[in-house]
XYZ file of C-alpha atoms in Angstrom:
638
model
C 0.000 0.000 0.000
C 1.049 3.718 -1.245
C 1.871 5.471 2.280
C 2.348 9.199 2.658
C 4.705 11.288 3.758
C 3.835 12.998 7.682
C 5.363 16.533 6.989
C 6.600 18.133 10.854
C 6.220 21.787 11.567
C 5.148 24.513 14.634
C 3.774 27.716 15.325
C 5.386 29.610 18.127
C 3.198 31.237 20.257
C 2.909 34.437 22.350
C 0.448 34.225 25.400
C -1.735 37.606 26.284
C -3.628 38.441 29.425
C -7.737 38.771 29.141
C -9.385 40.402 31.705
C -13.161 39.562 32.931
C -15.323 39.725 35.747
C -19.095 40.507 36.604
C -22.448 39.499 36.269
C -24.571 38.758 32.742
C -26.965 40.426 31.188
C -30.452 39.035 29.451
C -29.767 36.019 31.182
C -28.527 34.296 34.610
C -25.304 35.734 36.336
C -22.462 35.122 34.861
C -19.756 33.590 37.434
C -15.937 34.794 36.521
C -12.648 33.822 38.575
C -9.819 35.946 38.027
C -6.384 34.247 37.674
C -3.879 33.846 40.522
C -2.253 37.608 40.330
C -3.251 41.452 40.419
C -6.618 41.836 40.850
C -8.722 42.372 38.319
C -12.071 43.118 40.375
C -12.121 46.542 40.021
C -12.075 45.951 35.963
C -14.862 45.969 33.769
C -15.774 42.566 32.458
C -14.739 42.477 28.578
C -17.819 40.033 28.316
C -20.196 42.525 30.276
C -18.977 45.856 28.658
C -19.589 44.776 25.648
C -22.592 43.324 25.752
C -23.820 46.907 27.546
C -22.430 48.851 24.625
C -23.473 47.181 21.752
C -26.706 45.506 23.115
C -25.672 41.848 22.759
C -27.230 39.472 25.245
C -23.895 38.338 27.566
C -24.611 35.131 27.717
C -24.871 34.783 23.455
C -21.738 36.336 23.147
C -20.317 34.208 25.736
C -21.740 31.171 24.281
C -20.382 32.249 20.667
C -16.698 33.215 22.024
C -16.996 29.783 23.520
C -17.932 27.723 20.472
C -15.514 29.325 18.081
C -12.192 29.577 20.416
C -13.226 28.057 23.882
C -12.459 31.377 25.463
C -9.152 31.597 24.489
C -7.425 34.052 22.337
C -4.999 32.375 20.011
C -1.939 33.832 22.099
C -2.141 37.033 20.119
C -1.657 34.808 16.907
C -3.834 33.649 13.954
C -5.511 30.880 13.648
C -5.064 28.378 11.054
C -8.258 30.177 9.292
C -7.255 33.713 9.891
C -9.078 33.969 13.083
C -7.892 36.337 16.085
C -8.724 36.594 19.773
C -11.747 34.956 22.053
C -13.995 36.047 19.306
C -12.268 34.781 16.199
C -12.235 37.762 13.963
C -11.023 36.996 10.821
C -8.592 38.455 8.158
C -8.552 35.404 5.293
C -7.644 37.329 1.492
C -11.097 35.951 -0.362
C -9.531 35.075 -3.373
C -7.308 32.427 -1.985
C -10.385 30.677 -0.678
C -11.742 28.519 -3.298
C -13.499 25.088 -2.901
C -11.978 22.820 -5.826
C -14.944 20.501 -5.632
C -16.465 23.182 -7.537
C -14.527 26.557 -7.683
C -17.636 28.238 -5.189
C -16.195 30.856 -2.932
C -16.091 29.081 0.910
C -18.526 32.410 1.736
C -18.952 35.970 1.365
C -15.717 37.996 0.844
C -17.187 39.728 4.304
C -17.508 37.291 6.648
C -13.991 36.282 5.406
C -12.933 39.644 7.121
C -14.796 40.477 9.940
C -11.832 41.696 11.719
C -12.277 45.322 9.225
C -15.970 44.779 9.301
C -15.168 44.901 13.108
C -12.644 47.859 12.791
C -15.317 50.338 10.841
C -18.219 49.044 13.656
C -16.004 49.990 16.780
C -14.173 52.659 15.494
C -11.384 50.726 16.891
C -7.760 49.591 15.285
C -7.344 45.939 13.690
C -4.405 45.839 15.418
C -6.209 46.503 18.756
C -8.771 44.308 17.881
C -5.846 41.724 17.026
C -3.855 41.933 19.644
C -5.803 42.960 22.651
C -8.781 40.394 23.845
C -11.318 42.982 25.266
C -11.546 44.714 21.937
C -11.882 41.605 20.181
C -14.643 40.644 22.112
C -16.124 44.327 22.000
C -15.415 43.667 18.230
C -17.328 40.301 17.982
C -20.254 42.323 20.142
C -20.620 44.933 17.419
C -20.632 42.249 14.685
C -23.462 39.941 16.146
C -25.521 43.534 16.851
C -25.216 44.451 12.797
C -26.228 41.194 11.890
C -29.672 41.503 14.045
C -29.980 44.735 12.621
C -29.922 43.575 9.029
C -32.123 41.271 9.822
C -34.686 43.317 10.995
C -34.975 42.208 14.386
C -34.331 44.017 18.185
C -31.136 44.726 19.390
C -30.642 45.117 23.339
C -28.363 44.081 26.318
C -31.382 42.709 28.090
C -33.318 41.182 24.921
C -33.886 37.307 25.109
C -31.198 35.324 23.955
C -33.807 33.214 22.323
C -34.541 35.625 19.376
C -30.761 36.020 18.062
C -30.575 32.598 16.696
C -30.745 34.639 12.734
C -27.565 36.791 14.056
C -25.725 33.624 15.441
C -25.950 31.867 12.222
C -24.831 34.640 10.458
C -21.512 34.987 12.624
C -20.340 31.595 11.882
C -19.656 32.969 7.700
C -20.687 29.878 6.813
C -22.166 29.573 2.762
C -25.302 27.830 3.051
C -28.134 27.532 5.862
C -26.921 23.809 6.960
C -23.164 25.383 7.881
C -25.069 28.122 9.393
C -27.727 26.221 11.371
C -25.215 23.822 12.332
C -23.065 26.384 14.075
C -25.932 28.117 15.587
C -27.365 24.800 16.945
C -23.690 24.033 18.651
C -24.166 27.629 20.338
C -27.260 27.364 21.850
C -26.357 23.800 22.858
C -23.440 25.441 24.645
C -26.490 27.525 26.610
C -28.556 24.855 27.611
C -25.521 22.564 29.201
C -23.916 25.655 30.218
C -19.587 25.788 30.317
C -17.133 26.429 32.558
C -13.379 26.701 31.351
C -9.780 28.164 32.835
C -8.871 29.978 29.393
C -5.358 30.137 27.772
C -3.980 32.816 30.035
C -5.184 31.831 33.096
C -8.896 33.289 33.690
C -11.014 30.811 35.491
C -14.608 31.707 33.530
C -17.509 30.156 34.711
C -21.172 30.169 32.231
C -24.305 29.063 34.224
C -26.574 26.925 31.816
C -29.597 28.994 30.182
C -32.499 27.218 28.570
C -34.009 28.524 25.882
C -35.828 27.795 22.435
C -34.619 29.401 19.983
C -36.559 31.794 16.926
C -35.089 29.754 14.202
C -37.479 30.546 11.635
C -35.285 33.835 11.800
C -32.660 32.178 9.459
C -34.277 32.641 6.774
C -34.010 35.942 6.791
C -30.447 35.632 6.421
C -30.778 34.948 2.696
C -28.190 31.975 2.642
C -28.665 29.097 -0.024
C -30.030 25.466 1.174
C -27.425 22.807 1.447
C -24.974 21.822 -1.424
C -26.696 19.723 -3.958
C -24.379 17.221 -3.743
C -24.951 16.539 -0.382
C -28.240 14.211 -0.760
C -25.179 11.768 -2.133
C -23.703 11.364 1.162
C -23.465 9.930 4.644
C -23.876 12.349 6.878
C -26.226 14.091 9.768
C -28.592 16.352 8.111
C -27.536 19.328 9.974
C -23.490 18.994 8.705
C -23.920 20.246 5.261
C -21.817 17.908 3.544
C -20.510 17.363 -0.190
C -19.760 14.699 -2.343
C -16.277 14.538 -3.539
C -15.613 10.400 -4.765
C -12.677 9.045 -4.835
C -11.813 6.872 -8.134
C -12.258 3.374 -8.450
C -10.357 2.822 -11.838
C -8.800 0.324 -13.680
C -5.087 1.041 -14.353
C -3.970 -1.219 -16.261
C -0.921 -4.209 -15.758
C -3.092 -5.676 -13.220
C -3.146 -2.143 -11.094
C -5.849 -0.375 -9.757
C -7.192 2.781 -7.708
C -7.702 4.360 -5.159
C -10.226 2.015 -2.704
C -11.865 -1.432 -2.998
C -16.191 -1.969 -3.462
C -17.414 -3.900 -0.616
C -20.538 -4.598 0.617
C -19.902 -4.056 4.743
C -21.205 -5.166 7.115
C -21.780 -7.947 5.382
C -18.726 -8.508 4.219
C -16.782 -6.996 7.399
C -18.884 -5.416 9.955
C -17.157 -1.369 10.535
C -15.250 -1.871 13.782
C -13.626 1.268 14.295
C -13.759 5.216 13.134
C -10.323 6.344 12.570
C -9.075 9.889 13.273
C -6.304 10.989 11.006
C -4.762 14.339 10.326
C -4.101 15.002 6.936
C -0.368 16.584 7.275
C -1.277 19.478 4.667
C -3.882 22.051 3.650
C -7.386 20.752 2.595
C -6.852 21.950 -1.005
C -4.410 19.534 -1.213
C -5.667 17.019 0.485
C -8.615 16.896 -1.971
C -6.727 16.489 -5.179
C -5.064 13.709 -3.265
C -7.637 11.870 -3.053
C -8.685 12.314 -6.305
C -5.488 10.358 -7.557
C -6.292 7.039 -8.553
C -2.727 6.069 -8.504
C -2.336 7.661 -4.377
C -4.686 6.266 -1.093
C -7.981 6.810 0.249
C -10.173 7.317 2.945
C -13.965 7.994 3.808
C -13.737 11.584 4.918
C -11.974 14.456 4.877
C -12.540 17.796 7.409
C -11.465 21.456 6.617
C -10.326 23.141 9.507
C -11.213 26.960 9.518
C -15.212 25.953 9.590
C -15.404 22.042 9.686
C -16.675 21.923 6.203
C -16.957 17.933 5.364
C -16.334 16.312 2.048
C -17.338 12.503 1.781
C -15.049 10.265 -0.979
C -15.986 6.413 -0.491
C -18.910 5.217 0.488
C -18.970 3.500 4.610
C -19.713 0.367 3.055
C -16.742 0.421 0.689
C -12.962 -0.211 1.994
C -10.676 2.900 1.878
C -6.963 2.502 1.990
C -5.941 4.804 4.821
C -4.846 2.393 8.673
C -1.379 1.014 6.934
C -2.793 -1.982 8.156
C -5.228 -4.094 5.810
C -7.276 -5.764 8.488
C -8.005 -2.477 9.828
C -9.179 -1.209 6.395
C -11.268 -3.824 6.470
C -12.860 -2.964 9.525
C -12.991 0.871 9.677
C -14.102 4.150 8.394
C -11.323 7.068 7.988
C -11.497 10.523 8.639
C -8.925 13.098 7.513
C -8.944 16.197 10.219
C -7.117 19.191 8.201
C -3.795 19.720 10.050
C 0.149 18.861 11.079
C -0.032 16.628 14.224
C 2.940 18.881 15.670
C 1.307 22.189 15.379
C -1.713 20.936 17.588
C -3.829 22.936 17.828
C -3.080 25.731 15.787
C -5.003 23.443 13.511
C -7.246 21.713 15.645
C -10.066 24.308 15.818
C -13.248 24.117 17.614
C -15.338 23.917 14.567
C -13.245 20.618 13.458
C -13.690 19.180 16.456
C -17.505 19.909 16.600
C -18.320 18.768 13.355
C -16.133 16.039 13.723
C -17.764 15.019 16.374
C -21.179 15.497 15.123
C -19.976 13.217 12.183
C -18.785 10.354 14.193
C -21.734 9.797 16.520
C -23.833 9.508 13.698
C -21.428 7.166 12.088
C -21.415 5.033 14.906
C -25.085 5.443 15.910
C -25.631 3.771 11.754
C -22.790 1.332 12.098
C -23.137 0.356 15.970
C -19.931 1.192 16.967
C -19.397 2.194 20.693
C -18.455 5.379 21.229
C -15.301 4.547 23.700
C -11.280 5.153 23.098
C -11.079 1.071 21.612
C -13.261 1.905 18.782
C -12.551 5.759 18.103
C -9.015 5.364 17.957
C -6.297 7.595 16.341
C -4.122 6.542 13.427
C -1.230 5.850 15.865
C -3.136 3.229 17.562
C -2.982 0.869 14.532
C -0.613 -1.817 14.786
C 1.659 -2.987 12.843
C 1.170 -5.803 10.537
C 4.187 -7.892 11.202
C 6.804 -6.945 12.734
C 8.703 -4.871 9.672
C 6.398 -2.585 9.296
C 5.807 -1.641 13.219
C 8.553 0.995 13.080
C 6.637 2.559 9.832
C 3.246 3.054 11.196
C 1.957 6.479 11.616
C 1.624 8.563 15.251
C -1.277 11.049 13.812
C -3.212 12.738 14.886
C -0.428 13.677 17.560
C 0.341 14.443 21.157
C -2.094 17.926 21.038
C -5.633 16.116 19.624
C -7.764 16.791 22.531
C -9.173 13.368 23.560
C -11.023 14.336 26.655
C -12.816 17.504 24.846
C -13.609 15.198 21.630
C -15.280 12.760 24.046
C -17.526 15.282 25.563
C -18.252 16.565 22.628
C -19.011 12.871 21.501
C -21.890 12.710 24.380
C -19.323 9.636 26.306
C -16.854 11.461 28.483
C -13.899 9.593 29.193
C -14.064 7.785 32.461
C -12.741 10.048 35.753
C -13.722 8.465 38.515
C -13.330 5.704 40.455
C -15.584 3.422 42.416
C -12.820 0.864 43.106
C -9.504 1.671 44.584
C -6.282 2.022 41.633
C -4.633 -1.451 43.529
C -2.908 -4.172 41.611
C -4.900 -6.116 39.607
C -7.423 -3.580 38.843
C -7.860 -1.383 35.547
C -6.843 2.003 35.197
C -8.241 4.693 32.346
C -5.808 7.251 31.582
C -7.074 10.897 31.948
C -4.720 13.482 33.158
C -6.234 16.579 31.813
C -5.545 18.891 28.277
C -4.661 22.351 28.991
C -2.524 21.923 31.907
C -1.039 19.005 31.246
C 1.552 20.479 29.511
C 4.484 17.214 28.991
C 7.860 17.973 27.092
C 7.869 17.057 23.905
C 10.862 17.885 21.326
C 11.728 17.974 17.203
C 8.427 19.793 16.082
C 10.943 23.156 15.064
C 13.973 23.377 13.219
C 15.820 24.132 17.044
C 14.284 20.865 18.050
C 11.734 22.573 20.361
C 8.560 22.553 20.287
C 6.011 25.698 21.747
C 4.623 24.274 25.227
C 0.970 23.551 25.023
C -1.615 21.114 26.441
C -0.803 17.681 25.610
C -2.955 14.239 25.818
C -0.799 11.735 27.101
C 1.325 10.910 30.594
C 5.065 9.573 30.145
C 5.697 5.896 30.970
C 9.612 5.904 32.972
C 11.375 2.330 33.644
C 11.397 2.795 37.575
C 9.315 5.215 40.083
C 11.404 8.389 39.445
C 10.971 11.175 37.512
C 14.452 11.025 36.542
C 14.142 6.995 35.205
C 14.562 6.877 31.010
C 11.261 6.218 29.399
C 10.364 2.473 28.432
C 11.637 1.226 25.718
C 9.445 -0.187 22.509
C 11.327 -2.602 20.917
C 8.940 -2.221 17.741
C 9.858 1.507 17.222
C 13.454 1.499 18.663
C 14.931 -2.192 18.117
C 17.703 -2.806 20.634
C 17.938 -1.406 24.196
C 17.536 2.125 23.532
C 14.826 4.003 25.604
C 12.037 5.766 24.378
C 12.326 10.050 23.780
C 10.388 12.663 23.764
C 10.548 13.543 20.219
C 6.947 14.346 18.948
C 6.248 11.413 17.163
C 8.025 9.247 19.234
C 5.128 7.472 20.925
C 6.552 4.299 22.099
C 6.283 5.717 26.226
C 2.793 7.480 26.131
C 0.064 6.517 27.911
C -2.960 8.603 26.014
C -5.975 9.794 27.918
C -8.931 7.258 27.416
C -5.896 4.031 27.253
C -6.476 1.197 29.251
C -3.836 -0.086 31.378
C -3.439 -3.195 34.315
C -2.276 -2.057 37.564
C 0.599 -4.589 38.370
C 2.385 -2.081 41.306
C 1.925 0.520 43.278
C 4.627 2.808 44.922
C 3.640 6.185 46.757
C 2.214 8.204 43.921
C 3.421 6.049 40.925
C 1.599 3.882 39.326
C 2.935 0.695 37.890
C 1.186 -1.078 35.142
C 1.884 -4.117 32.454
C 2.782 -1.963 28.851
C 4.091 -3.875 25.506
C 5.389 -6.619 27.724
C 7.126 -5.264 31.623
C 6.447 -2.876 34.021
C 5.920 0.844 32.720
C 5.399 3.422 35.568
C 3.629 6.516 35.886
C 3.120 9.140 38.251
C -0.963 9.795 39.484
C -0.935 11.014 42.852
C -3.719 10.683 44.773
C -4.375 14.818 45.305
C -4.377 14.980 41.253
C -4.818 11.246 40.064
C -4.130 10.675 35.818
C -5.850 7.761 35.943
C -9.177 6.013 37.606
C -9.992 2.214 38.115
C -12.799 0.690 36.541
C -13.925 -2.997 36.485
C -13.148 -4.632 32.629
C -12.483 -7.621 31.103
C -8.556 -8.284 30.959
C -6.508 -11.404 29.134
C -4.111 -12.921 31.228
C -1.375 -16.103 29.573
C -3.427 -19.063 30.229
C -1.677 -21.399 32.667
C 1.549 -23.253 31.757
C 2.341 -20.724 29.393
C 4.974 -18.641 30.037
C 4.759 -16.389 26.606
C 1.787 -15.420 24.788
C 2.365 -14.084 21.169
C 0.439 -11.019 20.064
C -0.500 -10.327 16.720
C -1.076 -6.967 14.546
C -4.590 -8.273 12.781
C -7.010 -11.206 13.488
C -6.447 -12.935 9.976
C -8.267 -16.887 9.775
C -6.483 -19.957 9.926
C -5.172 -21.872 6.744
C -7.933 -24.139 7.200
C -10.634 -21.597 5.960
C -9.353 -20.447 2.835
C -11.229 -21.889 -0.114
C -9.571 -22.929 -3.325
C -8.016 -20.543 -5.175
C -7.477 -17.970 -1.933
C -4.382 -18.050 -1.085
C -3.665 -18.310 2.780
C -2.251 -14.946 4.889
C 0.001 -16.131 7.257
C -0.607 -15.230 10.610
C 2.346 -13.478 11.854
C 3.424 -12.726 16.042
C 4.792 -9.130 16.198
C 7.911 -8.814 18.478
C 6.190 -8.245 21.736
C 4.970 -11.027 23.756
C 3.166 -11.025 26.572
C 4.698 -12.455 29.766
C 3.220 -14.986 32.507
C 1.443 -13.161 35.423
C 0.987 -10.305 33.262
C -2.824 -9.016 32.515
C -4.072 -6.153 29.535
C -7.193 -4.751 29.143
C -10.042 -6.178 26.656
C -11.254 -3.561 23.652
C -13.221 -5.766 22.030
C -13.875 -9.629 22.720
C -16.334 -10.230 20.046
C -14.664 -9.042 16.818
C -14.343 -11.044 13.683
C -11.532 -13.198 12.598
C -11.369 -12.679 9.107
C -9.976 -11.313 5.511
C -11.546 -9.799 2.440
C -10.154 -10.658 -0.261
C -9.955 -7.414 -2.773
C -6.950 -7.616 -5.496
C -8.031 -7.260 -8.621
C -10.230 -3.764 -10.197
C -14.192 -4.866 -9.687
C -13.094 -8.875 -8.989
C -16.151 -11.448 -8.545
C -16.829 -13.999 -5.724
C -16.009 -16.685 -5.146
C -11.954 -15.940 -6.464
C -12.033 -12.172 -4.916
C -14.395 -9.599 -3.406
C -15.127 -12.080 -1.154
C -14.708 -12.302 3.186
C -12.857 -15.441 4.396
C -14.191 -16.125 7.966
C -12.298 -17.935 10.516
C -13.180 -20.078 13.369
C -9.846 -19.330 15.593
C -10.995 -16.872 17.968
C -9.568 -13.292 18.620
C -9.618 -10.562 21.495
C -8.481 -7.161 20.777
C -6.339 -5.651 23.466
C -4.970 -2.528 24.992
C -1.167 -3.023 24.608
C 1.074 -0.002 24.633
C -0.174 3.079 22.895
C -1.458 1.093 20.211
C -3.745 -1.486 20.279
C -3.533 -5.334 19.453
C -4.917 -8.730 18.802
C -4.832 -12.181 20.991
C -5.503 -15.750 20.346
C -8.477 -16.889 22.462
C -6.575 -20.000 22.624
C -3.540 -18.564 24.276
C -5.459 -16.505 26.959
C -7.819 -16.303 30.003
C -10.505 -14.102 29.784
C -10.979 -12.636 33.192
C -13.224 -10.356 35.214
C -10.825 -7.347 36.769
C -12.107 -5.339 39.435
């Protein structure tokens, strides 16, 4: 299979200060901490002051500043999409945003620029409104008040937040009434549930939850088309807006074909898993990538400025996007727009809503559970055998925020625990985003890389923060320890990973990872991880090595005539008596579909080979793995 090339880059960043405080208006109080430092209680809340001088309800533009940046202010930089500050004001040149699916502008040359539009509303500077967060949000204020106004309806500090649904829709710039619902919808669902975040720079802000039902007739007013045509041709949620962009299936000649295979899942291959990738360049050319019959494939792809989905192969096809065929077989892709060392400087909020908005109805059609074995990155794939471990990919990086795309998701990831974290028992990894800020080296030319939240906990060979890192014998053959280079992932425990306690030590944490002890530190004041009962594997007895495998292909037995058989290769890892790792799955299929030849026929090709020899899949390392039933016990851990 044609792999591609992971490109490595990073933004620096600059952090500034935001100051806020006070109660709401046209709504429930508004509850804001300032940070640890001088007091900022005598300071007019950014949030409030706006909303009093340009009649904005403060809990909309709360809720709006909160859907497009979280609160935070890009450090004083751009976003990926031209975006600055809490309110994302933006300052993209219009005629370098074109859609090649059909050369449509993205949206209006204005809402491309808001950051002027904001400039001639205020009266203020763009570089004020750049660089300073209480004129960006005073900005974003006098934007959402001239969209009500053009649409006719009542501006006013104390109006109901209810009847600016019209104006929200119009901030998010989208070019149809699907992208613009959509984002409205996510806004008002950040109302009713309410939000509560410390921001970038330290301010603790605090949103009580308002209930309300919004006017959303009022969108029509706003003049926007319906959803892209082509969108009736895909797989998607109604409210996501996508388009239809197919990859090629082509003939090639010599035998050679392109760029996916026709299948007919589930029945031949039920859809295990829903891959997140990032796509290690810009969306423009992303598309034409996939486009290339001659280059891989993969269901989705996601533009990050807006979360703007194109669909390519159908979810009952197989794309060609794990590295790994068995995954293929079993799993839907989805390109996220971004480098997986710049974090999130391209993981925006409105990727990782629509994303998310993508994937539960994915797995709501194709019964997938909505847990960290089944939504998995690309750098939880295994290897196939054990030459081709060292090649697989680490996207979509240390900075994808796993515990944020689970909420999102509706299926936070477990943080609590009912049973004590003892030996024996299973621990889910979850130690926090934003200040869980790990070194991590190589994403610059210096070999740095700008300090920001990161997903994962180090694994160290003894108790100590000074031990080396374990060592992966996959990734580094030999004795060498693991680093902290940024796609070196061979010592990170991920938040939402499943782990075996097998030690305990103070406040380290011992548990069984790609074969021996791995230890990390969760004290019990600010614990990374939380037991939870779970299904584990341990050797059965007698045996004092288990082998572990990189897909769950059938014995030779079950291949018909004229199939010929995949051998079933161990990786290099093992797993040792008295050792015990986590289930993902116990009841996935042993199989292989066989796909070789451009549009092939059963029974010779297009056809699933199912096995009788029994698999589990496992938590082992950072990536996952497979088990022979045969070789294991399947035990109750508690």
């Amino acid at each position: 299979m044609r792999r591609r090339s992971k490109i490595l880059a990073a933004l620096a960043a600059v952090a500034l200060p935001i100051s806020v405080t006070g109660v709401s208006s046209g709504g429930p109080p508004v509850a804001v901490a300032s940070a640890p430092g001088p007091s900022s209680a005598a300071a007019a809340s950014a949030f409030e002051a706006a909303s009093q001088q340009y009649g904005v309800p403060e809990s909309v533009l709360l809720a709006v500043s909160y859907a497009e940046t979280r609160w935070d202010d890009h450090q004083g930089k751009a976003s990926t999409s031209g975006g600055y500050g809490p309110m994302h004001l933006t300052a993209v040149d219009p005629t370098a945003a074109v859609d090649l699916s059909g050369g449509r502008k993205l949206a209006k040359a204005d809402s491309l620029r808001t950051l002027y539009k904001a400039a001639e509303l205020t009266g203020l500077d763009a570089v004020a409104l750049r660089n300073d967060a209480s004129a960006n949000i005073a900005g974003g204020a006098a934007l959402l008040a001239s969209y009500q106004r053009s649409l006719g309806l009542p501006v006013g500090a104390n109006t109901s937040a209810a009847d600016w649904y019209g104006a929200v829709g119009s901030y998010a710039g989208a070019s149809d009434r699907t992208g613009a619902s959509g984002f409205a919808d996510d806004v008002y669902a950040i109302l009713a549930q309410g939000a509560a975040r410390t921001t970038n720079t330290g301010q603790q802000i605090v949103m009580p939850a308002l209930k309300v039902t919004p006017a959303k007739a009022q969108l029509a007013r706003t003049g926007l088309p319906a959803a892209p045509k082509s969108a009736a041709a895909t797989e998607c949620p109604a409210d996501l807006g996508c388009e239809s962009l197919p990859a090629p299936y082509q003939d090639l000649g010599g035998g050679d074909y392109g760029n996916h295979d026709l299948a007919n899942r589930p029945k031949t291959g039920k859809i295990d898993y829903i891959l997140i990738h990032d796509t290690e360049g810009g969306w423009q050319g992303t598309l034409n990538l996939v486009q290339d019959p001659t280059y891989v494939s993969w269901q989705y792809t996601m533009r990050s400025s807006d979360g703007h989905v194109w669909q390519h192969v159908a979810a009952k096809d197989v794309a060609w996007h794990a590295g790994n065929w068995y995954v293929n077989m079993h799993s839907i892709g989805i390109e996220h727009e971004g480098f997986a060392a710049q974090g999130a400087t391209w993981y925006t909020e409105a990727l990782y809503r629509n994303s998310a908005r993508l994937v539960r109805y994915l797995a709501k059609e194709n019964n997938i559970p909505l847990d960290r074995a089944h939504i998995i990155g690309h750098d939880q794939v295994p290897g196939t055998i054990p030459s081709t471990v060292k090649g697989m990919h680490w996207d979509p990086g240390p900075y994808w925020d796993w515990e944020h795309y689970f909420d999102l998701l509706g299926a936070p990831i477990y943080g609590h625990s009912v049973f004590p974290v003892k030996e024996g028992t299973i621990v889910t990894v979850k130690p926090g985003f934003s200040d869980n800020v790990q070194v991590v080296t190589g994403c610059n030319t210096d070999g740095t890389c700008a300090p920001q939240g990161t997903n994962f906990v180090y694994l160290r060979q003894a108790p100590d923060d000074a031990a080396p890192l374990v060592k992966d014998i996959g990734l580094r053959p030999g004795s060498t320890s693991s680093t902290t280079g940024v796609s070196d992932i061979g010592a990170r425990a991920a938040a939402g990973s499943q782990y075996v306690v097998a030690q305990r030590s103070g406040d380290w944490v011992a548990v069984w990872y790609l074969g021996a002890l791995a230890w990390f530190k969760s004290p019990a004041s600010a614990p990374d991880a939380f037991a939870k009962p779970g299904l584990v594997v341990k050797p059965k007895a007698g045996k004092t090595t288990v082998p572990v495998y990189g897909r769950a292909y059938p014995e030779q037995a079950a291949y018909p005539a004229g199939i010929p058989y995949q051998t079933v290769t161990p990786l290099q890892y093992t797993i040792g008596a008295g050792q015990a790792y986590p289930v993902g799955d116990a009841n996935i299929e042993t199989d292989y579909y066989r796909a070789v030849s451009f549009d092939g026929q059963p029974p010779a090709d297009h056809v699933q080979v199912l096995g009788k020899d029994r698999y589990y899949q496992i938590w082992f390392g950072h990536r996952m793995a497979y088990v022979r039933a045969a070789d294991v016990d399947l035990k109750l851990a508690y």
